[in-house]
Short mmCIF file of C-alpha atoms in Angstrom, two decimals:
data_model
loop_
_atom_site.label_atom_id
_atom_site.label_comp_id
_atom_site.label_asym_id
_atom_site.label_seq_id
_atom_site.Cartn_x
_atom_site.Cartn_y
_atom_site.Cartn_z
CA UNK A 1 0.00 0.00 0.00
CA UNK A 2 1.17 3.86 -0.83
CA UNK A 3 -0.64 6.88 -0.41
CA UNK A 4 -1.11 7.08 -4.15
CA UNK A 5 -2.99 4.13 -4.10
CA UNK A 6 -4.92 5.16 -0.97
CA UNK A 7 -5.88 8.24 -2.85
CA UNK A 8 -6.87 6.81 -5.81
CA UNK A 9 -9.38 4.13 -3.79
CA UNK A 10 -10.93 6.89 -1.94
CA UNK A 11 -11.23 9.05 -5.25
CA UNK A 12 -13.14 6.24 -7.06
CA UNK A 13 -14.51 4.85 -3.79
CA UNK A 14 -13.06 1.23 -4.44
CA UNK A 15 -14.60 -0.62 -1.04
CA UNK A 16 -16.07 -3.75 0.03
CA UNK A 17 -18.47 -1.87 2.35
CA UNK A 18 -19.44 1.51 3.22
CA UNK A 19 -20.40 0.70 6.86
CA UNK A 20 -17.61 3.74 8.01
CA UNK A 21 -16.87 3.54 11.92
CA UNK A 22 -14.01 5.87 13.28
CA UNK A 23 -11.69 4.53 15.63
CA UNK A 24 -13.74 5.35 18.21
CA UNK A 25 -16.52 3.32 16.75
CA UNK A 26 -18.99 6.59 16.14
CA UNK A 27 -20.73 5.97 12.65
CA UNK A 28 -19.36 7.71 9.60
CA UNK A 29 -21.10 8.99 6.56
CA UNK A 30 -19.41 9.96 3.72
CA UNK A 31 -21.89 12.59 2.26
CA UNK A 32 -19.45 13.80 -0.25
CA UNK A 33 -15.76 12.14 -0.43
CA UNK A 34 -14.30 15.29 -2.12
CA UNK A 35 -12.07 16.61 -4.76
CA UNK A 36 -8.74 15.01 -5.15
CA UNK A 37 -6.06 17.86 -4.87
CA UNK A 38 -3.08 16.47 -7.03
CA UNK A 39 -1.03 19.99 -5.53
CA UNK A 40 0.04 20.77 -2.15
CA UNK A 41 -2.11 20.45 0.89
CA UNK A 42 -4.92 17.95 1.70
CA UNK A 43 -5.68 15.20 -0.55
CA UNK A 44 -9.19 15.96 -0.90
CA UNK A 45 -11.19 19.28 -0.75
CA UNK A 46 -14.75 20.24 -0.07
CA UNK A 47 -15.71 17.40 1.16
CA UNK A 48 -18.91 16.65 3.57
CA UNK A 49 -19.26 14.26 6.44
CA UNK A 50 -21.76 13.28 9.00
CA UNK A 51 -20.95 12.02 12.55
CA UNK A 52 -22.65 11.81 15.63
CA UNK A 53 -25.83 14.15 13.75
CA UNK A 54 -23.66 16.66 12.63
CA UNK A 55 -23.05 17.24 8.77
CA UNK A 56 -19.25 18.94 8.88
CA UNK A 57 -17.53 20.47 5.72
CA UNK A 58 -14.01 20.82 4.69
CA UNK A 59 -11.23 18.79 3.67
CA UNK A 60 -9.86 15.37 4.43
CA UNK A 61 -6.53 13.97 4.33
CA UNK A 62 -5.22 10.57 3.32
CA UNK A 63 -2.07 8.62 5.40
CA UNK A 64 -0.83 4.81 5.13
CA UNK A 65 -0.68 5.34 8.72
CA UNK A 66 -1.76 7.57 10.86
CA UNK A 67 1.92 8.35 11.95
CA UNK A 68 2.18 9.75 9.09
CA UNK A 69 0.68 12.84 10.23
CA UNK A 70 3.50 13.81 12.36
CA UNK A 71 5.80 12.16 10.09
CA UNK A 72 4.20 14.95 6.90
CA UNK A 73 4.45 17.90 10.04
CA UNK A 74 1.39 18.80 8.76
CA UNK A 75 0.58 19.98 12.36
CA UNK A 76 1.43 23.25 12.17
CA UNK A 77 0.94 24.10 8.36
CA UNK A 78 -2.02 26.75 7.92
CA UNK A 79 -3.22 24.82 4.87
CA UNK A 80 -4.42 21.67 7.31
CA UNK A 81 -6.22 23.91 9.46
CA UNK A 82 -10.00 23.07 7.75
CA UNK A 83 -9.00 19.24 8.17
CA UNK A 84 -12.75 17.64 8.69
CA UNK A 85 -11.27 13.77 8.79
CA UNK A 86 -8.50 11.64 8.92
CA UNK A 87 -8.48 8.58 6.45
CA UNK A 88 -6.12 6.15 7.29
CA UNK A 89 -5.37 2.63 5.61
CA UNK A 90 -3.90 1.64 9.26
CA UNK A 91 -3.81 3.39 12.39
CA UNK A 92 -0.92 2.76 14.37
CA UNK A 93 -1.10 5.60 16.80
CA UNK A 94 -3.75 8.33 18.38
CA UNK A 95 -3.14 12.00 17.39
CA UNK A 96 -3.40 14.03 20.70
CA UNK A 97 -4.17 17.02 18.53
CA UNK A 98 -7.47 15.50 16.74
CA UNK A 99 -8.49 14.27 20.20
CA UNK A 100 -8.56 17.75 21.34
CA UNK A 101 -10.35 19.07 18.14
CA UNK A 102 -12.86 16.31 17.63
CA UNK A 103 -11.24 15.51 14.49
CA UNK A 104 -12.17 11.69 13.87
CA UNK A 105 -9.99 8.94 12.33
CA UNK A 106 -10.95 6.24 9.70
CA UNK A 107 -9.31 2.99 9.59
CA UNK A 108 -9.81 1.59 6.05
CA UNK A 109 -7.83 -1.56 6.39
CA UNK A 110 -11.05 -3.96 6.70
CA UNK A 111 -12.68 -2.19 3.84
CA UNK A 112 -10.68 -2.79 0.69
CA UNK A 113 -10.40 -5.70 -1.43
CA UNK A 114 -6.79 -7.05 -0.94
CA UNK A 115 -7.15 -8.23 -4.83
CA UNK A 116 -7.52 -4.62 -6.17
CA UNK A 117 -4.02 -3.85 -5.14
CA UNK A 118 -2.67 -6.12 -8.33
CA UNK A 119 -5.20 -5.13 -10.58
CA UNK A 120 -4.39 -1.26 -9.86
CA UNK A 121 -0.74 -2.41 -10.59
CA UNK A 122 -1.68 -3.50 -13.40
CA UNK A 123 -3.47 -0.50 -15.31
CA UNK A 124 -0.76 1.57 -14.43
CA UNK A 125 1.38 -0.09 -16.33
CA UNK A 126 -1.26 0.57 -19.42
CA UNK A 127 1.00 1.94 -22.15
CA UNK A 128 -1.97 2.93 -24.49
CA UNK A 129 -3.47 6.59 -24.80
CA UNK A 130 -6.78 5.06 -25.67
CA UNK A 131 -8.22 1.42 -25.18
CA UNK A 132 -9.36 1.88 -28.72
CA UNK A 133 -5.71 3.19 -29.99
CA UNK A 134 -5.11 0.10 -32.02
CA UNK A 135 -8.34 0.15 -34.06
CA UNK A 136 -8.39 3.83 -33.99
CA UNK A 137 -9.05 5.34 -37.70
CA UNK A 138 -9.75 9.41 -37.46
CA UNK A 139 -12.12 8.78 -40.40
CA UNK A 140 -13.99 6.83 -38.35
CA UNK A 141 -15.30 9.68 -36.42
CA UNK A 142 -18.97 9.88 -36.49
CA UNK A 143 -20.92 13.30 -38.88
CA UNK A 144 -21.51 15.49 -35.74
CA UNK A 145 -19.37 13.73 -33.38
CA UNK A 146 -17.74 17.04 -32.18
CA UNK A 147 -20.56 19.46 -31.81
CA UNK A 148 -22.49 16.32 -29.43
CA UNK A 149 -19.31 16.02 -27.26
CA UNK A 150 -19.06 19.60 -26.47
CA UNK A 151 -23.46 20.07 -26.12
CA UNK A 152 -22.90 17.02 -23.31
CA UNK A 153 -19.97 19.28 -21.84
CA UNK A 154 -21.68 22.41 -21.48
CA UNK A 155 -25.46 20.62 -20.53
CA UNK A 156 -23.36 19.06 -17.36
CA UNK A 157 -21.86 22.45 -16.67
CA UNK A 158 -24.95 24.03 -16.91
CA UNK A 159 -25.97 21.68 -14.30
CA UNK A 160 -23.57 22.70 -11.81
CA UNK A 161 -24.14 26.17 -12.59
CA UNK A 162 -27.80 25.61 -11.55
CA UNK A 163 -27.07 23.81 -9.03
CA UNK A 164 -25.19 27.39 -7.69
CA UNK A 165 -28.01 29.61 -8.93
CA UNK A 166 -30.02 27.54 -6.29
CA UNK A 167 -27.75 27.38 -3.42
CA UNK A 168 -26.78 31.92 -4.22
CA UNK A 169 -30.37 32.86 -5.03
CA UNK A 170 -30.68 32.82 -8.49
CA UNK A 171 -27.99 35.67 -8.68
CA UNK A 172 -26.63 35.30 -12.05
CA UNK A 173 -24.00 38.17 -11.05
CA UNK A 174 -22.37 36.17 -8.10
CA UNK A 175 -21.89 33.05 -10.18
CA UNK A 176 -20.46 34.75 -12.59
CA UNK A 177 -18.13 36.12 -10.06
CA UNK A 178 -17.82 32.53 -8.29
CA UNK A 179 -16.45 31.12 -11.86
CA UNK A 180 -14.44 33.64 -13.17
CA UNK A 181 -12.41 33.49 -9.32
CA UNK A 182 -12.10 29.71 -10.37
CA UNK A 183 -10.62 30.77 -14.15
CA UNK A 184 -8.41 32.86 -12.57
CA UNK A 185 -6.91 30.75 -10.48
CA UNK A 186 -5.89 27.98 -13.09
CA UNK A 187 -5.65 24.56 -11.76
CA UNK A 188 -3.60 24.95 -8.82
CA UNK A 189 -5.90 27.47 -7.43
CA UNK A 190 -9.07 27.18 -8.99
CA UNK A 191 -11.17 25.80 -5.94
CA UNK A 192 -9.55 27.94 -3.90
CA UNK A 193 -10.13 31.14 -5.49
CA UNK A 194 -13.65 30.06 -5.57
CA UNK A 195 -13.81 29.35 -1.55
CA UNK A 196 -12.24 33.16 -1.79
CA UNK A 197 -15.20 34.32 -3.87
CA UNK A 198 -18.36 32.18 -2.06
CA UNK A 199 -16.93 33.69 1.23
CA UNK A 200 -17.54 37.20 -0.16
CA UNK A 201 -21.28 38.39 -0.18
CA UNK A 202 -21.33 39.43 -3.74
CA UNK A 203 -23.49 42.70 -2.40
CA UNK A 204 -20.17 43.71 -0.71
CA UNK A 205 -18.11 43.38 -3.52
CA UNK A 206 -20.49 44.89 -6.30
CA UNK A 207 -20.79 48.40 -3.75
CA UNK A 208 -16.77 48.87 -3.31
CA UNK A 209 -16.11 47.98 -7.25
CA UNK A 210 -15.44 51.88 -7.59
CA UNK A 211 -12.59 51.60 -5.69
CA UNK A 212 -9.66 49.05 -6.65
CA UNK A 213 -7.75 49.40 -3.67
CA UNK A 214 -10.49 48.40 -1.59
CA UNK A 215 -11.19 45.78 -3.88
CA UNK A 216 -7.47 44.42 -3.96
CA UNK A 217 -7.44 44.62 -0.15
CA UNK A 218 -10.72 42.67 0.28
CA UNK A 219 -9.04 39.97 -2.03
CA UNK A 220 -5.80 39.84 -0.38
CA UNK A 221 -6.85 39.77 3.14
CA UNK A 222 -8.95 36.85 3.07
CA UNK A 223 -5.90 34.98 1.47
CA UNK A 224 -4.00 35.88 4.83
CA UNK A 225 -1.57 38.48 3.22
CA UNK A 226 -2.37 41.56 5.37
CA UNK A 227 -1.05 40.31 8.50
CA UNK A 228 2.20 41.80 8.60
CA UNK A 229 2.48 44.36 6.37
CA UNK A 230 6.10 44.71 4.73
CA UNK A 231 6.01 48.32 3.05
CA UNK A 232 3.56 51.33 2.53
CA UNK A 233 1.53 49.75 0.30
CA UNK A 234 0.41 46.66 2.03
CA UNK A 235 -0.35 48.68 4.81
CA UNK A 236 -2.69 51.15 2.80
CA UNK A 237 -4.36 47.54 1.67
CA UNK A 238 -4.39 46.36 5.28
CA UNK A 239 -6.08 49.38 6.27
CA UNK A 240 -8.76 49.37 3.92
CA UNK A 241 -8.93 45.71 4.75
CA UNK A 242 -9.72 46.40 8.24
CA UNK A 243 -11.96 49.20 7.90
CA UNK A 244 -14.20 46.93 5.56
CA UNK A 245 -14.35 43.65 7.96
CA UNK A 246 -15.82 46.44 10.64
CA UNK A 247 -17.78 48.43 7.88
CA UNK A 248 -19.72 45.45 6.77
CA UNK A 249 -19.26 43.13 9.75
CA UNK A 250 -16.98 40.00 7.50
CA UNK A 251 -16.49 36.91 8.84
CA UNK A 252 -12.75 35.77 9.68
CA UNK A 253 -12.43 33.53 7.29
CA UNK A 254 -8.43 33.04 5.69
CA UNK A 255 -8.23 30.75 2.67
CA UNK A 256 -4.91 30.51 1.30
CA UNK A 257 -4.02 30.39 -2.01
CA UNK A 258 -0.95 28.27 -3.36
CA UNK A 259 2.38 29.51 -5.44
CA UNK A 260 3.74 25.71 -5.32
CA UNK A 261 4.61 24.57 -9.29
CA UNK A 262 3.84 28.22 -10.37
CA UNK A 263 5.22 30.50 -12.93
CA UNK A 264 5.52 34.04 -11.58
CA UNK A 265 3.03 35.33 -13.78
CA UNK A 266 0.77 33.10 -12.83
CA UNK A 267 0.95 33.92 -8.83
CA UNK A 268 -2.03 34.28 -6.89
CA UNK A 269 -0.92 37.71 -6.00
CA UNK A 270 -1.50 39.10 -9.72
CA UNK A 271 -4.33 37.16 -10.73
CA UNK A 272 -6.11 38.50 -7.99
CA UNK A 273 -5.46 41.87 -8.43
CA UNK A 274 -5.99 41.71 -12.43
CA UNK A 275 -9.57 40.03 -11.00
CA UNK A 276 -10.31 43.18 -8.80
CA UNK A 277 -9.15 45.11 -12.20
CA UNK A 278 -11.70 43.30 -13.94
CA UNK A 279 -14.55 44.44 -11.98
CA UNK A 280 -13.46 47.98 -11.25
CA UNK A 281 -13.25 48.79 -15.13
CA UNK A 282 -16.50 46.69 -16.19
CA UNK A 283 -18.85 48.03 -13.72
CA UNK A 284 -21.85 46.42 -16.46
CA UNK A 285 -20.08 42.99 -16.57
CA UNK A 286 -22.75 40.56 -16.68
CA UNK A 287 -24.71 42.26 -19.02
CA UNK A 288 -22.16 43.15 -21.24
CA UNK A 289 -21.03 39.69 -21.57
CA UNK A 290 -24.70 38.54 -22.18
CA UNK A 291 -25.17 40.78 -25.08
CA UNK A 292 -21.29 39.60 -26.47
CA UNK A 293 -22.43 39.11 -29.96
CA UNK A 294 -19.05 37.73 -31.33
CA UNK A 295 -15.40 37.14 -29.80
CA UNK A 296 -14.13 39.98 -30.51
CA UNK A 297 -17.14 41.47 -28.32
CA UNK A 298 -15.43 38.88 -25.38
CA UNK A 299 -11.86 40.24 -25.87
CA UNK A 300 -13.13 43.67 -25.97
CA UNK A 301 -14.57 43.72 -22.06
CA UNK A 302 -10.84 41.92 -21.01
CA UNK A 303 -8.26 43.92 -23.21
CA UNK A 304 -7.21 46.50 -20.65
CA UNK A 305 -7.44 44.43 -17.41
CA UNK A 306 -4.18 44.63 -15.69
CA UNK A 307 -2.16 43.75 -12.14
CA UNK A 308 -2.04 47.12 -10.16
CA UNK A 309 0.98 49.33 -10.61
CA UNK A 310 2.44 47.94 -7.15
CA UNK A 311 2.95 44.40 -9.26
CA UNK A 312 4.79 46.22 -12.36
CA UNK A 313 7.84 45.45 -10.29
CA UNK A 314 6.46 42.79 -7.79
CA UNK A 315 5.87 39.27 -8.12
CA UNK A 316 4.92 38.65 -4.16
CA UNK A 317 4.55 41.12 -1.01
CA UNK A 318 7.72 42.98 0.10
CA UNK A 319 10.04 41.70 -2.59
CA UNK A 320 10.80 43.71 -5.38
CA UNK A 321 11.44 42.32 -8.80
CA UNK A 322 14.38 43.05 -11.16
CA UNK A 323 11.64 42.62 -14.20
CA UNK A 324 9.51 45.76 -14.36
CA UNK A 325 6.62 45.55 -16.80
CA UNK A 326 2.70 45.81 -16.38
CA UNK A 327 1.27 42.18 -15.57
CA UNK A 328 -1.77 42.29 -18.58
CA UNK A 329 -3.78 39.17 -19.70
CA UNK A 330 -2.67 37.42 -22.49
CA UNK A 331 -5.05 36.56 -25.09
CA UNK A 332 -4.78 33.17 -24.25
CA UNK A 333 -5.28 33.48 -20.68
CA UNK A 334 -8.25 35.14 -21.90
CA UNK A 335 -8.84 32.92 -24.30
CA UNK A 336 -9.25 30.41 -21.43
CA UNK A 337 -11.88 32.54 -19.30
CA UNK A 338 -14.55 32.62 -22.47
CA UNK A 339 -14.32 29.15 -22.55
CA UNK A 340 -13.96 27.97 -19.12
CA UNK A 341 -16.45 30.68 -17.69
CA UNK A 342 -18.09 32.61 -20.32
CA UNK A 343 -19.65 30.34 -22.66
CA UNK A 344 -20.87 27.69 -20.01
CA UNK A 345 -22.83 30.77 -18.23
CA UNK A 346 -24.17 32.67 -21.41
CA UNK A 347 -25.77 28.87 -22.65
CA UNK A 348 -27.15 28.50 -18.92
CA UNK A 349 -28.74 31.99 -19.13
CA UNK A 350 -30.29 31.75 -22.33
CA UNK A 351 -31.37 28.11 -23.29
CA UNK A 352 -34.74 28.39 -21.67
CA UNK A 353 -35.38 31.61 -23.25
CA UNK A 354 -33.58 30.90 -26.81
CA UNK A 355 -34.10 28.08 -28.94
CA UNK A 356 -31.18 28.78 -31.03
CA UNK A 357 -28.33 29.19 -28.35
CA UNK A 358 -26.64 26.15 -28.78
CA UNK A 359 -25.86 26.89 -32.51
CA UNK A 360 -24.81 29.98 -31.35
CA UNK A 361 -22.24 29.18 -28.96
CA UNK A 362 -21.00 26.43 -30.86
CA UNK A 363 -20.11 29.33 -33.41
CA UNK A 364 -18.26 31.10 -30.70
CA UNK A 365 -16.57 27.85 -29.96
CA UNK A 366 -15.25 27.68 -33.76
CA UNK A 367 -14.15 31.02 -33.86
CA UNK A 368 -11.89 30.35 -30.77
CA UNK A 369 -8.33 28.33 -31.37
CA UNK A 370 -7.82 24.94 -30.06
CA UNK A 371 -5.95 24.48 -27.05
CA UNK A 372 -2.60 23.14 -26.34
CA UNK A 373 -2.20 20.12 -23.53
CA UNK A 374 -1.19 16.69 -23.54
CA UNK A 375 -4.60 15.45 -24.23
CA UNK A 376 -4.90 17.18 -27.09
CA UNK A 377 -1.25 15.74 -28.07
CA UNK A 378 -2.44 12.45 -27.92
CA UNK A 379 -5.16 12.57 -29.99
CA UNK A 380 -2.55 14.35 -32.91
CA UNK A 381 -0.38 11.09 -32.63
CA UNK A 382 -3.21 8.96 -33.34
CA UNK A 383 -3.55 11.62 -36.27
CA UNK A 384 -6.65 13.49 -35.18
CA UNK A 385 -5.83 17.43 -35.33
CA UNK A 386 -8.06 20.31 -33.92
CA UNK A 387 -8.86 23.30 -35.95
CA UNK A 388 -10.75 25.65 -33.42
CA UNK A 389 -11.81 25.35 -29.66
CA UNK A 390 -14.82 22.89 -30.39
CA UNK A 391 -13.33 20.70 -31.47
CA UNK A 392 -10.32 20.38 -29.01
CA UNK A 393 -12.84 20.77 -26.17
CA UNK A 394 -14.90 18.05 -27.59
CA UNK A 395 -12.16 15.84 -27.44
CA UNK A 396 -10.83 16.41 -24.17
CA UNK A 397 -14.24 15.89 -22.36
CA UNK A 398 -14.59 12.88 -24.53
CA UNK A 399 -11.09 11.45 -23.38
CA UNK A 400 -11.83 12.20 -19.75
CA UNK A 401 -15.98 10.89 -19.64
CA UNK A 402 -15.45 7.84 -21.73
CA UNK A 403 -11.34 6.43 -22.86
CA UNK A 404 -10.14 6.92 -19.48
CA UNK A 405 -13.01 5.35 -17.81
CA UNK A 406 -13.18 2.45 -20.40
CA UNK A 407 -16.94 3.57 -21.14
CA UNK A 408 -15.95 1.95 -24.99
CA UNK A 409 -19.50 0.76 -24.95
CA UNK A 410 -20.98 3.85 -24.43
CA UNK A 411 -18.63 5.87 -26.78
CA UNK A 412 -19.96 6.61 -30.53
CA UNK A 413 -16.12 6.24 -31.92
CA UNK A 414 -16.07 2.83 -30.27
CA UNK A 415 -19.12 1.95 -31.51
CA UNK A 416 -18.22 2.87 -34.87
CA UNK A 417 -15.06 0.41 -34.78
CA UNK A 418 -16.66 -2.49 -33.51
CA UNK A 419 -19.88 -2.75 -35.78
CA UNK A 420 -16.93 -1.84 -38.62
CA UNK A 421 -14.64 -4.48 -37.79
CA UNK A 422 -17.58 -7.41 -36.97
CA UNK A 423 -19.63 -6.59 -39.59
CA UNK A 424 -22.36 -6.23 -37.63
#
């Protein structure tokens, strides 16, 4: 057993039984298991759990044993301080500081399959990009096969967006905010800039969006910057940070965002501040966005968004950079937002009211240039090239629904190879 492993069986929930005790023999649900976090910090976040009556939410972390803990020094590391529960595959010691903080322990040893540890083995030694890689013919790909791949991608994030609308009262505004925080903060901080965002009611941040500084400061003191201010400017931000937690009475919540694996330009710090930027110079964003009647309409709103002047020559608080130069989007960091962000929510908002918005998004998806990943690489070896951005998108959310899941049965390329090659 490795942590790895451990991960991986708690990700896809590979158990004999879900009869969860703790190791002090108090039932366990597992209401949601979480979101495996492949960067630093805990192995799985925003997860739910129920114990003793009590629903709790946060994140859990994953150990071979429970030694590990102390062994990680995870103990006094901010980043563990939301921990809800402690999964374990053995536990070979008590933690004195979950006793005192009611944090429970999970033993998973007597719920996994001792027979799934060769099988894992064994598909990670799969070689193949696809199952299918073998039979694979790219003129095999079904009339329509792209523009159904990406409708199934944005109907299930249409879902989720609904799901939001519910939970933030049908305001269309703070979602919007809620998902571009997530663009902005890539994949390393994506969820967390979200947490940043959800903790912020959106009625706060829409009446300071005249004022950047205030809107920077807001930003950057619930990511636990402001504490000790290291020149003049981070204590005009602490400041305003202050005054607004008494002004409109903010909870202390810190959520702290990650620099681990990033490039400089893509530090919390400035995507943060070229997020408060964002809303400062667009006071009309939503709308504007909803009447977008082309790209160029979408590039328009984020030309001119920038890092404040304090980040020409800054990378991080207090340390100034030998590199001086405005910290702008790039077009394909924008790029990214309309298609992450901006599309999903302009379907969601208009495909009860417009019969003909899925033709029109999938034009703004064609007009849009394919992205680059390793996804998208694999599908060029097997000779399958992307011209515009539905077509690549199609393909990743094909690759990640159905080849690496196996779901051949249920895919229309694999479909289209085995009635070719039986004759059926």
């Amino acid at each position: 057993m490795n942590e790895k492993l451990l991960q991986y069986l708690w990700n896809f929930r590979v158990f004999t039984n879900f009869n969860f005790k703790d190791t002090e023999g108090n039932s366990v649900e597992i209401i949601d298991f979480g979101r495996w976090n492949t960067d630093s910090g805990p192995d799985f976040l925003m997860a739910q759990i129920k114990i003793n009556n009590v629903t709790l939410a946060g994140n859990i972390e994953l150990h071979v044993r429970s030694s590990d803990w102390i062994f990680h020094q995870h103990t006094k590391n901010p980043n563990y301080d939301n921990i809800i529960l402690h999964v374990v595959f053995q536990n070979d010691t008590d933690i004195d500081e979950f006793k005192l903080k009611n944090i429970p322990t999970l033993e998973l040893i007597h719920h996994i399959d001792q027979n799934v540890f060769g099988k894992y083995e064994k598909l990670l030694q799969e070689s193949q990009f696809i199952a299918c890689e073998d039979l694979f013919d790219a003129k095999k790909i079904p009339v329509h096969f792209f523009e159904e791949s990406l409708l199934k991608k944005l109907e299930e994030k249409s879902l989720e967006i609904e799901k939001d609308l519910l939970r933030f009262k049908n305001n269309y505004e703070a979602i919007l905010f809620h998902s571009l925080s997530y663009s902005f903060g890539l994949k390393v901080n994506a969820q967390i800039f979200k947490q940043i965002a959800e903790s912020i009611d959106f009625t706060v941040f829409n009446k300071i969006r005249q004022n950047k500084t205030q809107l920077e400061a807001l930003l950057f003191g619930i990511s636990g910057w402001l504490e000790k201010p290291e020149d003049p400017q981070m204590q005009i931000w602490k400041r305003e940070f202050d005054f607004l937690k008494a002004k409109f009475e903010l909870p202390a919540v810190i959520i702290r965002p990650k620099f681990l694996r990033l490039r400089p330009p893509n530090f919390p710090t400035l995507r943060l501040s070229q997020l408060a930027d964002l809303y400062h110079q667009q006071q009309n964003l939503f709308s504007k966005i909803m009447e977008a009647k082309n790209t160029d309409d979408f590039f328009f709103i984020f030309k001119d968004v920038k890092a404040s002047e304090y980040w020409d020559n800054h990378f991080n608080f207090g340390k100034i950079s030998t590199v001086d130069q405005t910290k702008v989007l790039t077009k394909d960091f924008i790029e990214l937002i309309i298609l992450n962000t901006i599309l999903p929510i302009k379907y969601t908002y208009h495909k009860y009211q417009n019969e003909e918005i899925a033709d029109e998004i999938l034009d703004f998806y064609k007009e849009l240039h394919s992205e680059k990943n390793a996804i998208l690489d694999g599908w060029k070896n097997l000779s399958l090239k992307t011209k515009n951005a539905m077509q690549s998108q199609s393909l990743i959310y094909h690759y990640k629904n159905y080849c690496t899941q196996k779901n051949c049965l249920n895919c229309s390329i694999g479909f289209k190879i085995l009635k070719e090659n039986n004759h059926v």
